[in-house]
Every structure is written in structure tokens, then in C-alpha cells.
CSV table of N, CA and C in Angstrom, one decimal:
chain,number,residue,atom,x,y,z
A,30,UNK,N,14.0,-6.9,-8.4
A,30,UNK,CA,15.0,-7.2,-7.5
A,30,UNK,C,16.0,-6.1,-7.3
A,31,UNK,N,16.3,-5.7,-6.1
A,31,UNK,CA,17.3,-4.7,-5.9
A,31,UNK,C,18.7,-5.3,-6.1
A,32,UNK,N,19.6,-4.5,-6.5
A,32,UNK,CA,21.0,-5.0,-6.8
A,32,UNK,C,22.0,-4.6,-5.7
A,33,UNK,N,21.5,-4.2,-4.5
A,33,UNK,CA,22.3,-3.9,-3.4
A,33,UNK,C,21.6,-4.3,-2.1
A,34,UNK,N,22.4,-4.7,-1.1
A,34,UNK,CA,21.9,-5.0,0.2
A,34,UNK,C,22.8,-4.3,1.2
A,35,UNK,N,22.4,-3.1,1.5
A,35,UNK,CA,23.3,-2.3,2.4
A,35,UNK,C,23.3,-2.9,3.8
A,36,UNK,N,22.3,-3.6,4.2
A,36,UNK,CA,22.3,-4.2,5.6
A,36,UNK,C,23.3,-5.3,5.6
A,37,UNK,N,23.4,-6.1,4.5
A,37,UNK,CA,24.4,-7.2,4.4
A,37,UNK,C,25.8,-6.6,4.4
A,38,UNK,N,26.0,-5.5,3.7
A,38,UNK,CA,27.3,-4.8,3.6
A,38,UNK,C,27.7,-4.3,5.0
A,39,UNK,N,26.7,-3.7,5.7
A,39,UNK,CA,27.0,-3.2,7.1
A,39,UNK,C,27.3,-4.4,8.0
A,40,UNK,N,26.7,-5.5,7.8
A,40,UNK,CA,26.9,-6.7,8.6
A,40,UNK,C,28.4,-7.2,8.5
A,41,UNK,N,28.9,-7.2,7.2
A,41,UNK,CA,30.3,-7.6,7.0
A,41,UNK,C,31.2,-6.6,7.7
A,42,UNK,N,30.9,-5.3,7.6
A,42,UNK,CA,31.8,-4.3,8.3
A,42,UNK,C,31.7,-4.5,9.8
A,43,UNK,N,30.5,-4.6,10.3
A,43,UNK,CA,30.3,-4.7,11.8
A,43,UNK,C,31.0,-5.9,12.3
A,44,UNK,N,31.1,-7.0,11.6
A,44,UNK,CA,31.7,-8.2,12.1
A,44,UNK,C,33.2,-8.0,12.4
A,45,UNK,N,33.8,-7.1,11.7
A,45,UNK,CA,35.2,-6.8,12.0
A,45,UNK,C,35.3,-5.8,13.1
A,46,UNK,N,34.4,-4.8,13.1
A,46,UNK,CA,34.4,-3.7,14.1
A,46,UNK,C,34.1,-4.3,15.5
A,47,UNK,N,33.2,-5.3,15.5
A,47,UNK,CA,32.7,-5.7,16.8
A,47,UNK,C,33.4,-6.9,17.4
A,48,UNK,N,34.3,-7.5,16.7
A,48,UNK,CA,35.2,-8.6,17.2
A,48,UNK,C,36.3,-8.0,18.1
A,49,UNK,N,36.7,-8.8,19.0
A,49,UNK,CA,37.9,-8.4,19.9
A,49,UNK,C,39.1,-8.2,19.0
A,50,UNK,N,40.0,-7.4,19.4
A,50,UNK,CA,41.2,-7.1,18.6
A,50,UNK,C,42.0,-8.3,18.2
A,51,UNK,N,42.0,-9.3,19.1
A,51,UNK,CA,42.8,-10.5,18.9
A,51,UNK,C,42.2,-11.4,17.8
A,52,UNK,N,40.9,-11.2,17.4
A,52,UNK,CA,40.4,-12.1,16.4
A,52,UNK,C,40.0,-11.2,15.1
A,53,UNK,N,40.2,-9.9,15.2
A,53,UNK,CA,39.8,-9.1,14.0
A,53,UNK,C,40.5,-9.5,12.7
A,54,UNK,N,41.8,-9.8,12.8
A,54,UNK,CA,42.6,-10.1,11.6
A,54,UNK,C,42.1,-11.4,11.0
A,55,UNK,N,41.8,-12.4,11.8
A,55,UNK,CA,41.3,-13.6,11.3
A,55,UNK,C,39.9,-13.4,10.7
A,56,UNK,N,39.1,-12.6,11.3
A,56,UNK,CA,37.7,-12.3,10.8
A,56,UNK,C,37.8,-11.6,9.5
A,57,UNK,N,38.7,-10.6,9.4
A,57,UNK,CA,38.8,-9.8,8.2
A,57,UNK,C,39.3,-10.8,7.1
A,58,UNK,N,40.4,-11.6,7.4
A,58,UNK,CA,40.9,-12.5,6.3
A,58,UNK,C,39.9,-13.5,5.8
A,59,UNK,N,39.1,-14.0,6.7
A,59,UNK,CA,38.0,-14.9,6.3
A,59,UNK,C,37.0,-14.3,5.3
A,60,UNK,N,36.6,-13.1,5.7
A,60,UNK,CA,35.6,-12.4,4.8
A,60,UNK,C,36.3,-11.8,3.6
A,61,UNK,N,37.5,-11.4,3.7
A,61,UNK,CA,38.2,-10.9,2.5
A,61,UNK,C,38.4,-12.0,1.5
A,62,UNK,N,38.3,-13.3,1.9
A,62,UNK,CA,38.3,-14.4,1.0
A,62,UNK,C,37.1,-14.4,0.1
A,63,UNK,N,36.1,-13.6,0.5
A,63,UNK,CA,34.8,-13.6,-0.2
A,63,UNK,C,34.6,-12.3,-0.9
A,64,UNK,N,34.8,-11.2,-0.2
A,64,UNK,CA,34.5,-9.9,-0.8
A,64,UNK,C,35.7,-8.9,-0.8
A,65,UNK,N,35.7,-8.0,-1.8
A,65,UNK,CA,36.7,-7.0,-1.9
A,65,UNK,C,35.9,-5.6,-1.8
A,66,UNK,N,36.7,-4.6,-1.7
A,66,UNK,CA,36.1,-3.2,-1.6
A,66,UNK,C,35.1,-3.0,-2.8
A,67,UNK,N,35.5,-3.3,-3.9
A,67,UNK,CA,34.7,-3.0,-5.1
A,67,UNK,C,33.4,-3.8,-5.2
A,68,UNK,N,33.2,-4.8,-4.3
A,68,UNK,CA,32.0,-5.5,-4.3
A,68,UNK,C,30.9,-4.7,-3.6
A,69,UNK,N,31.3,-3.8,-2.7
A,69,UNK,CA,30.3,-3.0,-2.0
A,69,UNK,C,29.6,-2.0,-2.9
A,70,UNK,N,28.3,-1.9,-2.8
A,70,UNK,CA,27.6,-0.9,-3.6
A,70,UNK,C,27.7,0.5,-3.0
A,71,UNK,N,27.6,0.6,-1.7
A,71,UNK,CA,27.7,1.9,-1.0
A,71,UNK,C,29.2,2.3,-0.9
A,72,UNK,N,29.6,3.4,-1.5
A,72,UNK,CA,31.0,3.8,-1.5
A,72,UNK,C,31.5,4.0,-0.1
A,73,UNK,N,30.7,4.4,0.9
A,73,UNK,CA,31.2,4.5,2.3
A,73,UNK,C,31.7,3.1,2.8
A,74,UNK,N,30.9,2.1,2.4
A,74,UNK,CA,31.2,0.8,2.9
A,74,UNK,C,32.5,0.3,2.2
A,75,UNK,N,32.6,0.6,0.9
A,75,UNK,CA,33.9,0.2,0.2
A,75,UNK,C,35.1,0.8,0.8
A,76,UNK,N,35.0,2.1,1.1
A,76,UNK,CA,36.1,2.9,1.7
A,76,UNK,C,36.4,2.3,3.1
A,77,UNK,N,35.4,2.0,3.9
A,77,UNK,CA,35.6,1.4,5.2
A,77,UNK,C,36.3,0.0,5.1
A,78,UNK,N,35.9,-0.8,4.2
A,78,UNK,CA,36.5,-2.1,4.0
A,78,UNK,C,37.9,-2.0,3.6
A,79,UNK,N,38.2,-1.1,2.6
A,79,UNK,CA,39.6,-0.9,2.2
A,79,UNK,C,40.4,-0.4,3.4
A,80,UNK,N,39.9,0.5,4.2
A,80,UNK,CA,40.7,1.0,5.3
A,80,UNK,C,40.9,-0.1,6.3
A,81,UNK,N,39.9,-0.9,6.6
A,81,UNK,CA,40.0,-2.0,7.5
A,81,UNK,C,41.2,-3.0,7.1
A,82,UNK,N,41.2,-3.2,5.8
A,82,UNK,CA,42.3,-4.1,5.2
A,82,UNK,C,43.7,-3.5,5.5
A,83,UNK,N,43.8,-2.2,5.3
A,83,UNK,CA,45.1,-1.5,5.6
A,83,UNK,C,45.4,-1.6,7.0
A,84,UNK,N,44.5,-1.4,7.9
A,84,UNK,CA,44.7,-1.5,9.4
A,84,UNK,C,45.1,-2.9,9.8
A,85,UNK,N,44.4,-3.9,9.3
A,85,UNK,CA,44.7,-5.3,9.7
A,85,UNK,C,46.1,-5.7,9.1
A,86,UNK,N,46.4,-5.3,7.9
A,86,UNK,CA,47.7,-5.6,7.3
A,86,UNK,C,48.8,-5.0,8.1
A,87,UNK,N,48.6,-3.8,8.7
A,87,UNK,CA,49.6,-3.1,9.5
A,87,UNK,C,49.7,-3.8,10.9
A,88,UNK,N,48.8,-4.7,11.2
A,88,UNK,CA,48.9,-5.4,12.5
A,88,UNK,C,48.3,-4.6,13.6
A,89,UNK,N,47.4,-3.7,13.3
A,89,UNK,CA,46.8,-2.8,14.3
A,89,UNK,C,45.3,-3.2,14.5
A,90,UNK,N,44.7,-3.0,15.6
A,90,UNK,CA,43.3,-3.3,15.8
A,90,UNK,C,42.4,-2.3,15.1
A,91,UNK,N,41.3,-2.7,14.6
A,91,UNK,CA,40.3,-1.9,13.9
A,91,UNK,C,39.4,-1.3,15.0
A,92,UNK,N,39.4,0.0,15.1
A,92,UNK,CA,38.5,0.7,16.0
A,92,UNK,C,38.2,2.1,15.4
A,93,UNK,N,37.4,2.9,16.1
A,93,UNK,CA,37.0,4.2,15.5
A,93,UNK,C,38.2,5.1,15.3
A,94,UNK,N,39.3,5.0,16.1
A,94,UNK,CA,40.5,5.8,16.0
A,94,UNK,C,41.3,5.4,14.8
A,95,UNK,N,41.6,4.1,14.7
A,95,UNK,CA,42.4,3.6,13.6
A,95,UNK,C,41.7,3.7,12.2
A,96,UNK,N,40.4,3.5,12.3
A,96,UNK,CA,39.6,3.6,11.1
A,96,UNK,C,39.5,5.0,10.6
A,97,UNK,N,39.3,6.0,11.5
A,97,UNK,CA,39.3,7.4,11.1
A,97,UNK,C,40.7,7.8,10.5
A,98,UNK,N,41.8,7.4,11.1
A,98,UNK,CA,43.1,7.7,10.7
A,98,UNK,C,43.4,7.1,9.3
A,99,UNK,N,43.0,5.9,9.1
A,99,UNK,CA,43.2,5.2,7.8
A,99,UNK,C,42.4,5.9,6.7
A,100,UNK,N,41.1,6.3,7.0
A,100,UNK,CA,40.3,7.0,6.0
A,100,UNK,C,40.9,8.4,5.7
A,101,UNK,N,41.4,9.0,6.7
A,101,UNK,CA,42.0,10.3,6.5
A,101,UNK,C,43.2,10.2,5.6
A,102,UNK,N,44.0,9.1,5.8
A,102,UNK,CA,45.2,8.9,4.9
A,102,UNK,C,44.7,8.7,3.5
A,103,UNK,N,43.6,8.0,3.4
A,103,UNK,CA,43.1,7.7,2.0
A,103,UNK,C,42.3,8.9,1.4
A,104,UNK,N,42.2,10.0,2.2
A,104,UNK,CA,41.5,11.2,1.9
A,104,UNK,C,40.0,10.9,1.6
A,105,UNK,N,39.4,10.0,2.5
A,105,UNK,CA,38.0,9.6,2.3
A,105,UNK,C,37.2,9.7,3.6
A,106,UNK,N,37.8,10.3,4.6
A,106,UNK,CA,37.2,10.4,5.9
A,106,UNK,C,35.9,11.1,5.9
A,107,UNK,N,35.8,12.2,5.2
A,107,UNK,CA,34.5,13.0,5.1
A,107,UNK,C,33.5,12.3,4.3
A,108,UNK,N,33.9,11.5,3.3
A,108,UNK,CA,32.9,10.8,2.4
A,108,UNK,C,32.2,9.7,3.2
A,109,UNK,N,32.8,9.2,4.2
A,109,UNK,CA,32.2,8.1,5.0
A,109,UNK,C,31.3,8.6,6.1
A,110,UNK,N,31.7,9.7,6.7
A,110,UNK,CA,30.9,10.3,7.8
A,110,UNK,C,31.4,10.2,9.2
A,111,UNK,N,32.6,9.6,9.3
A,111,UNK,CA,33.3,9.5,10.5
A,111,UNK,C,32.7,8.6,11.6
A,112,UNK,N,33.1,8.9,12.8
A,112,UNK,CA,32.7,8.0,13.9
A,112,UNK,C,31.2,7.8,14.1
A,113,UNK,N,30.4,8.8,13.8
A,113,UNK,CA,29.0,8.7,13.9
A,113,UNK,C,28.5,7.5,13.0
A,114,UNK,N,29.0,7.5,11.8
A,114,UNK,CA,28.6,6.4,10.9
A,114,UNK,C,29.1,5.0,11.3
A,115,UNK,N,30.3,5.0,11.8
A,115,UNK,CA,30.9,3.7,12.3
A,115,UNK,C,29.9,3.2,13.4
A,116,UNK,N,29.5,4.0,14.3
A,116,UNK,CA,28.6,3.6,15.4
A,116,UNK,C,27.3,3.1,14.8
A,117,UNK,N,26.8,3.8,13.8
A,117,UNK,CA,25.5,3.4,13.2
A,117,UNK,C,25.7,2.0,12.5
A,118,UNK,N,26.8,1.8,11.9
A,118,UNK,CA,27.0,0.5,11.3
A,118,UNK,C,27.0,-0.6,12.4
A,119,UNK,N,27.8,-0.3,13.5
A,119,UNK,CA,27.9,-1.3,14.5
A,119,UNK,C,26.5,-1.6,15.2
A,120,UNK,N,25.7,-0.5,15.4
A,120,UNK,CA,24.4,-0.7,16.1
A,120,UNK,C,23.4,-1.4,15.2
A,121,UNK,N,23.4,-1.1,13.9
A,121,UNK,CA,22.4,-1.5,13.0
A,121,UNK,C,22.4,-3.0,12.8
A,122,UNK,N,23.5,-3.7,12.9
A,122,UNK,CA,23.5,-5.1,12.6
A,122,UNK,C,24.3,-5.9,13.6
A,123,UNK,N,24.4,-5.4,14.8
A,123,UNK,CA,25.2,-6.2,15.8
A,123,UNK,C,24.7,-7.6,16.0
A,124,UNK,N,23.4,-7.7,16.0
A,124,UNK,CA,22.8,-9.1,16.2
A,124,UNK,C,23.0,-10.0,15.0
A,125,UNK,N,23.4,-9.5,13.9
A,125,UNK,CA,23.6,-10.4,12.7
A,125,UNK,C,25.0,-10.9,12.5
A,126,UNK,N,25.9,-10.6,13.3
A,126,UNK,CA,27.3,-10.9,13.1
A,126,UNK,C,27.6,-12.4,12.8
A,127,UNK,N,26.8,-13.3,13.4
A,127,UNK,CA,27.0,-14.7,13.2
A,127,UNK,C,26.7,-15.2,11.8
A,128,UNK,N,25.9,-14.4,11.0
A,128,UNK,CA,25.6,-14.7,9.7
A,128,UNK,C,26.5,-14.0,8.6
A,129,UNK,N,27.6,-13.5,9.1
A,129,UNK,CA,28.4,-12.6,8.2
A,129,UNK,C,28.9,-13.3,6.9
A,130,UNK,N,29.3,-14.5,7.0
A,130,UNK,CA,29.8,-15.1,5.7
A,130,UNK,C,28.7,-15.2,4.7
A,131,UNK,N,27.5,-15.5,5.1
A,131,UNK,CA,26.3,-15.5,4.2
A,131,UNK,C,26.1,-14.1,3.6
A,132,UNK,N,26.3,-13.1,4.5
A,132,UNK,CA,26.1,-11.7,4.0
A,132,UNK,C,27.2,-11.3,3.0
A,133,UNK,N,28.4,-11.8,3.3
A,133,UNK,CA,29.5,-11.5,2.4
A,133,UNK,C,29.2,-12.2,1.0
A,134,UNK,N,28.7,-13.4,1.0
A,134,UNK,CA,28.4,-14.0,-0.3
A,134,UNK,C,27.3,-13.3,-1.0
A,135,UNK,N,26.3,-12.7,-0.3
A,135,UNK,CA,25.3,-11.9,-0.9
A,135,UNK,C,25.8,-10.6,-1.5
A,136,UNK,N,26.8,-10.0,-0.8
A,136,UNK,CA,27.4,-8.8,-1.3
A,136,UNK,C,28.1,-9.1,-2.7
A,137,UNK,N,28.8,-10.2,-2.7
A,137,UNK,CA,29.5,-10.7,-3.9
A,137,UNK,C,28.5,-11.0,-5.0
A,138,UNK,N,27.5,-11.7,-4.7
A,138,UNK,CA,26.5,-12.1,-5.7
A,138,UNK,C,25.8,-10.9,-6.4
A,139,UNK,N,25.5,-9.9,-5.5
A,139,UNK,CA,24.9,-8.7,-6.1
A,139,UNK,C,25.9,-7.9,-6.9
A,140,UNK,N,27.1,-7.9,-6.5
A,140,UNK,CA,28.2,-7.2,-7.3
A,140,UNK,C,28.3,-7.9,-8.7
A,141,UNK,N,28.2,-9.2,-8.7
A,141,UNK,CA,28.3,-9.9,-10.0
A,141,UNK,C,27.0,-9.6,-10.9
A,142,UNK,N,25.9,-9.5,-10.3
A,142,UNK,CA,24.7,-9.1,-11.0
A,142,UNK,C,24.8,-7.7,-11.6
A,143,UNK,N,25.4,-6.8,-10.8
A,143,UNK,CA,25.6,-5.4,-11.4
A,143,UNK,C,26.6,-5.5,-12.6
A,144,UNK,N,27.6,-6.3,-12.5
A,144,UNK,CA,28.5,-6.5,-13.6
A,144,UNK,C,27.8,-7.0,-14.9
A,145,UNK,N,27.0,-8.0,-14.7
A,145,UNK,CA,26.3,-8.6,-15.8
A,145,UNK,C,25.3,-7.6,-16.4
A,146,UNK,N,24.6,-6.8,-15.6
A,146,UNK,CA,23.7,-5.8,-16.1
A,146,UNK,C,24.4,-4.7,-16.8
A,147,UNK,N,25.6,-4.4,-16.3
A,147,UNK,CA,26.4,-3.3,-17.0
A,147,UNK,C,26.8,-3.8,-18.4
A,148,UNK,N,27.2,-5.1,-18.5
A,148,UNK,CA,27.5,-5.6,-19.8
A,148,UNK,C,26.3,-5.6,-20.7
A,149,UNK,N,25.1,-5.9,-20.2
A,149,UNK,CA,23.9,-5.9,-21.0
A,149,UNK,C,23.5,-4.5,-21.4
A,150,UNK,N,23.8,-3.5,-20.5
A,150,UNK,CA,23.5,-2.1,-20.9
A,150,UNK,C,24.5,-1.7,-22.0
A,151,UNK,N,25.7,-2.1,-22.0
A,151,UNK,CA,26.7,-1.8,-23.0
A,151,UNK,C,26.3,-2.5,-24.3
A,152,UNK,N,25.8,-3.7,-24.2
A,152,UNK,CA,25.3,-4.4,-25.4
A,152,UNK,C,24.1,-3.6,-26.1
A,153,UNK,N,23.2,-3.2,-25.3
A,153,UNK,CA,22.1,-2.4,-25.8
A,153,UNK,C,22.6,-1.1,-26.5
A,154,UNK,N,23.6,-0.4,-25.9
A,154,UNK,CA,24.1,0.8,-26.5
A,154,UNK,C,24.8,0.5,-27.8
A,155,UNK,N,25.5,-0.7,-27.9
A,155,UNK,CA,26.2,-1.1,-29.1
A,155,UNK,C,25.2,-1.4,-30.2
A,156,UNK,N,24.1,-2.1,-29.8
A,156,UNK,CA,23.1,-2.4,-30.8
A,156,UNK,C,22.4,-1.1,-31.4
A,157,UNK,N,22.1,-0.2,-30.5
A,157,UNK,CA,21.5,1.1,-30.9
A,157,UNK,C,22.5,1.9,-31.8
A,158,UNK,N,23.8,1.7,-31.6
A,158,UNK,CA,24.8,2.4,-32.4
A,158,UNK,C,25.0,1.7,-33.7
A,159,UNK,N,24.4,0.5,-33.9
A,159,UNK,CA,24.5,-0.2,-35.2
A,159,UNK,C,25.5,-1.3,-35.3
A,160,UNK,N,26.0,-1.8,-34.1
A,160,UNK,CA,27.0,-2.9,-34.2
A,160,UNK,C,26.2,-4.2,-34.5
A,161,UNK,N,26.9,-5.0,-35.2
A,161,UNK,CA,26.4,-6.4,-35.6
A,161,UNK,C,25.9,-7.1,-34.3
A,162,UNK,N,24.7,-7.7,-34.5
A,162,UNK,CA,24.1,-8.4,-33.3
A,162,UNK,C,25.0,-9.5,-32.8
A,163,UNK,N,25.5,-10.3,-33.7
A,163,UNK,CA,26.3,-11.5,-33.3
A,163,UNK,C,27.6,-11.0,-32.5
A,164,UNK,N,28.2,-10.0,-33.1
A,164,UNK,CA,29.5,-9.5,-32.5
A,164,UNK,C,29.2,-8.9,-31.1
A,165,UNK,N,28.1,-8.2,-31.0
A,165,UNK,CA,27.7,-7.5,-29.7
A,165,UNK,C,27.3,-8.6,-28.7
A,166,UNK,N,26.6,-9.6,-29.1
A,166,UNK,CA,26.2,-10.7,-28.1
A,166,UNK,C,27.5,-11.4,-27.6
A,167,UNK,N,28.4,-11.7,-28.5
A,167,UNK,CA,29.6,-12.4,-28.1
A,167,UNK,C,30.4,-11.5,-27.2
A,168,UNK,N,30.5,-10.2,-27.4
A,168,UNK,CA,31.2,-9.3,-26.6
A,168,UNK,C,30.5,-9.1,-25.2
A,169,UNK,N,29.2,-9.1,-25.2
A,169,UNK,CA,28.5,-9.0,-23.9
A,169,UNK,C,28.7,-10.3,-23.1
A,170,UNK,N,28.7,-11.4,-23.7
A,170,UNK,CA,29.0,-12.7,-23.0
A,170,UNK,C,30.4,-12.7,-22.4
A,171,UNK,N,31.3,-12.2,-23.2
A,171,UNK,CA,32.7,-12.2,-22.8
A,171,UNK,C,32.9,-11.2,-21.6
A,172,UNK,N,32.3,-10.0,-21.7
A,172,UNK,CA,32.4,-9.0,-20.7
A,172,UNK,C,31.8,-9.5,-19.4
A,173,UNK,N,30.6,-10.1,-19.5
A,173,UNK,CA,30.0,-10.7,-18.3
A,173,UNK,C,30.8,-11.7,-17.6
A,174,UNK,N,31.2,-12.7,-18.4
A,174,UNK,CA,32.0,-13.8,-17.9
A,174,UNK,C,33.3,-13.3,-17.3
A,175,UNK,N,34.1,-12.5,-18.0
A,175,UNK,CA,35.3,-12.0,-17.5
A,175,UNK,C,35.2,-11.1,-16.3
A,176,UNK,N,34.2,-10.3,-16.3
A,176,UNK,CA,33.9,-9.4,-15.1
A,176,UNK,C,33.6,-10.2,-13.9
A,177,UNK,N,32.7,-11.2,-14.0
A,177,UNK,CA,32.3,-12.0,-12.9
A,177,UNK,C,33.5,-12.9,-12.5
A,178,UNK,N,34.2,-13.4,-13.4
A,178,UNK,CA,35.4,-14.2,-13.0
A,178,UNK,C,36.4,-13.4,-12.2
A,179,UNK,N,36.6,-12.2,-12.7
A,179,UNK,CA,37.5,-11.3,-12.0
A,179,UNK,C,37.1,-11.0,-10.6
A,180,UNK,N,35.8,-10.9,-10.4
A,180,UNK,CA,35.2,-10.7,-9.0
A,180,UNK,C,35.4,-11.9,-8.1
A,181,UNK,N,35.5,-13.1,-8.7
A,181,UNK,CA,35.7,-14.3,-7.9
A,181,UNK,C,37.1,-14.5,-7.6
A,182,UNK,N,38.0,-14.1,-8.5
A,182,UNK,CA,39.4,-14.4,-8.4
A,182,UNK,C,40.0,-13.4,-7.4
A,183,UNK,N,40.1,-13.8,-6.2
A,183,UNK,CA,40.7,-12.9,-5.2
A,183,UNK,C,42.2,-13.1,-5.2
């Protein structure tokens, strides 16, 4: 199983980009109730989501101009790829906007799996370093539980 779904991530982004300005804030708020920037596997998508949040919070419409300006302010404009990538995001999933909440849930679920696997990797490293099995298992369970709970607690 792959631990990322970049199409679902793009769908979440496109749903804000493609809505009319008068409903963008509500769309963003609804989806932000499910996902945060750190849930996105693709760093470009995380930067775009964070920038969209800043734009919506400022009460401005999200479009290529405001998104570029916000990313520039965050010093991440070049990492995302600019307007050409925004258009690619919008084109690649325009037909899927109606399923966006399900896509946001998938983005969150995969982020939680990445957290659990990171805890398991740390557990493996501790065992190889000679840590007590019981202590390492307890720590792995705690790290997984706390990390996943933190991802849910918006």
C-alpha cells in the first residue's frame, strides 16, 4: 500500500481554487476541519494549503495572484512551481471536486499511517540499539497514539 495519494491531495487544493470567491472561505474551513498542511505528503501541496489558509484568513479570494503572493511571503514560491503548477492542480482533478471531503479524509488517514510507521521504524532502531523490548514497545505505542491523536486534534 502506498502511503500517499497525491491525486486526493490535489483534489482538496482544487476544491478551494475552483470555487467562486464567495464560497472559498466556507470550503476551506470545512476541509481545514479535516486536514492541515502537515497531513499532505507532497511538500508543494502542504505549502499551497498553508498559503490558502493565510489568504482565506485575510479575507481575500484564493487565485493564482494571491496564492503566488502568499507563497512568496512564505519564501516557498519556487518550491511549489508557481502558476503553472496551480493550473495543473486545477486541471488534473476538476471533475473530482464533489468528493473532496472523502479525499481530505484519505489524506488524513494516510498521514496517520505515516506517523504509525515512523514510530515502528523508531522502535526497530531502539531494539537494534539494545533497548529493552517492553520499554520500546510501550514507547512505540505511545508515540503512535499521541502522534495520531495530535493529527486529529485540530
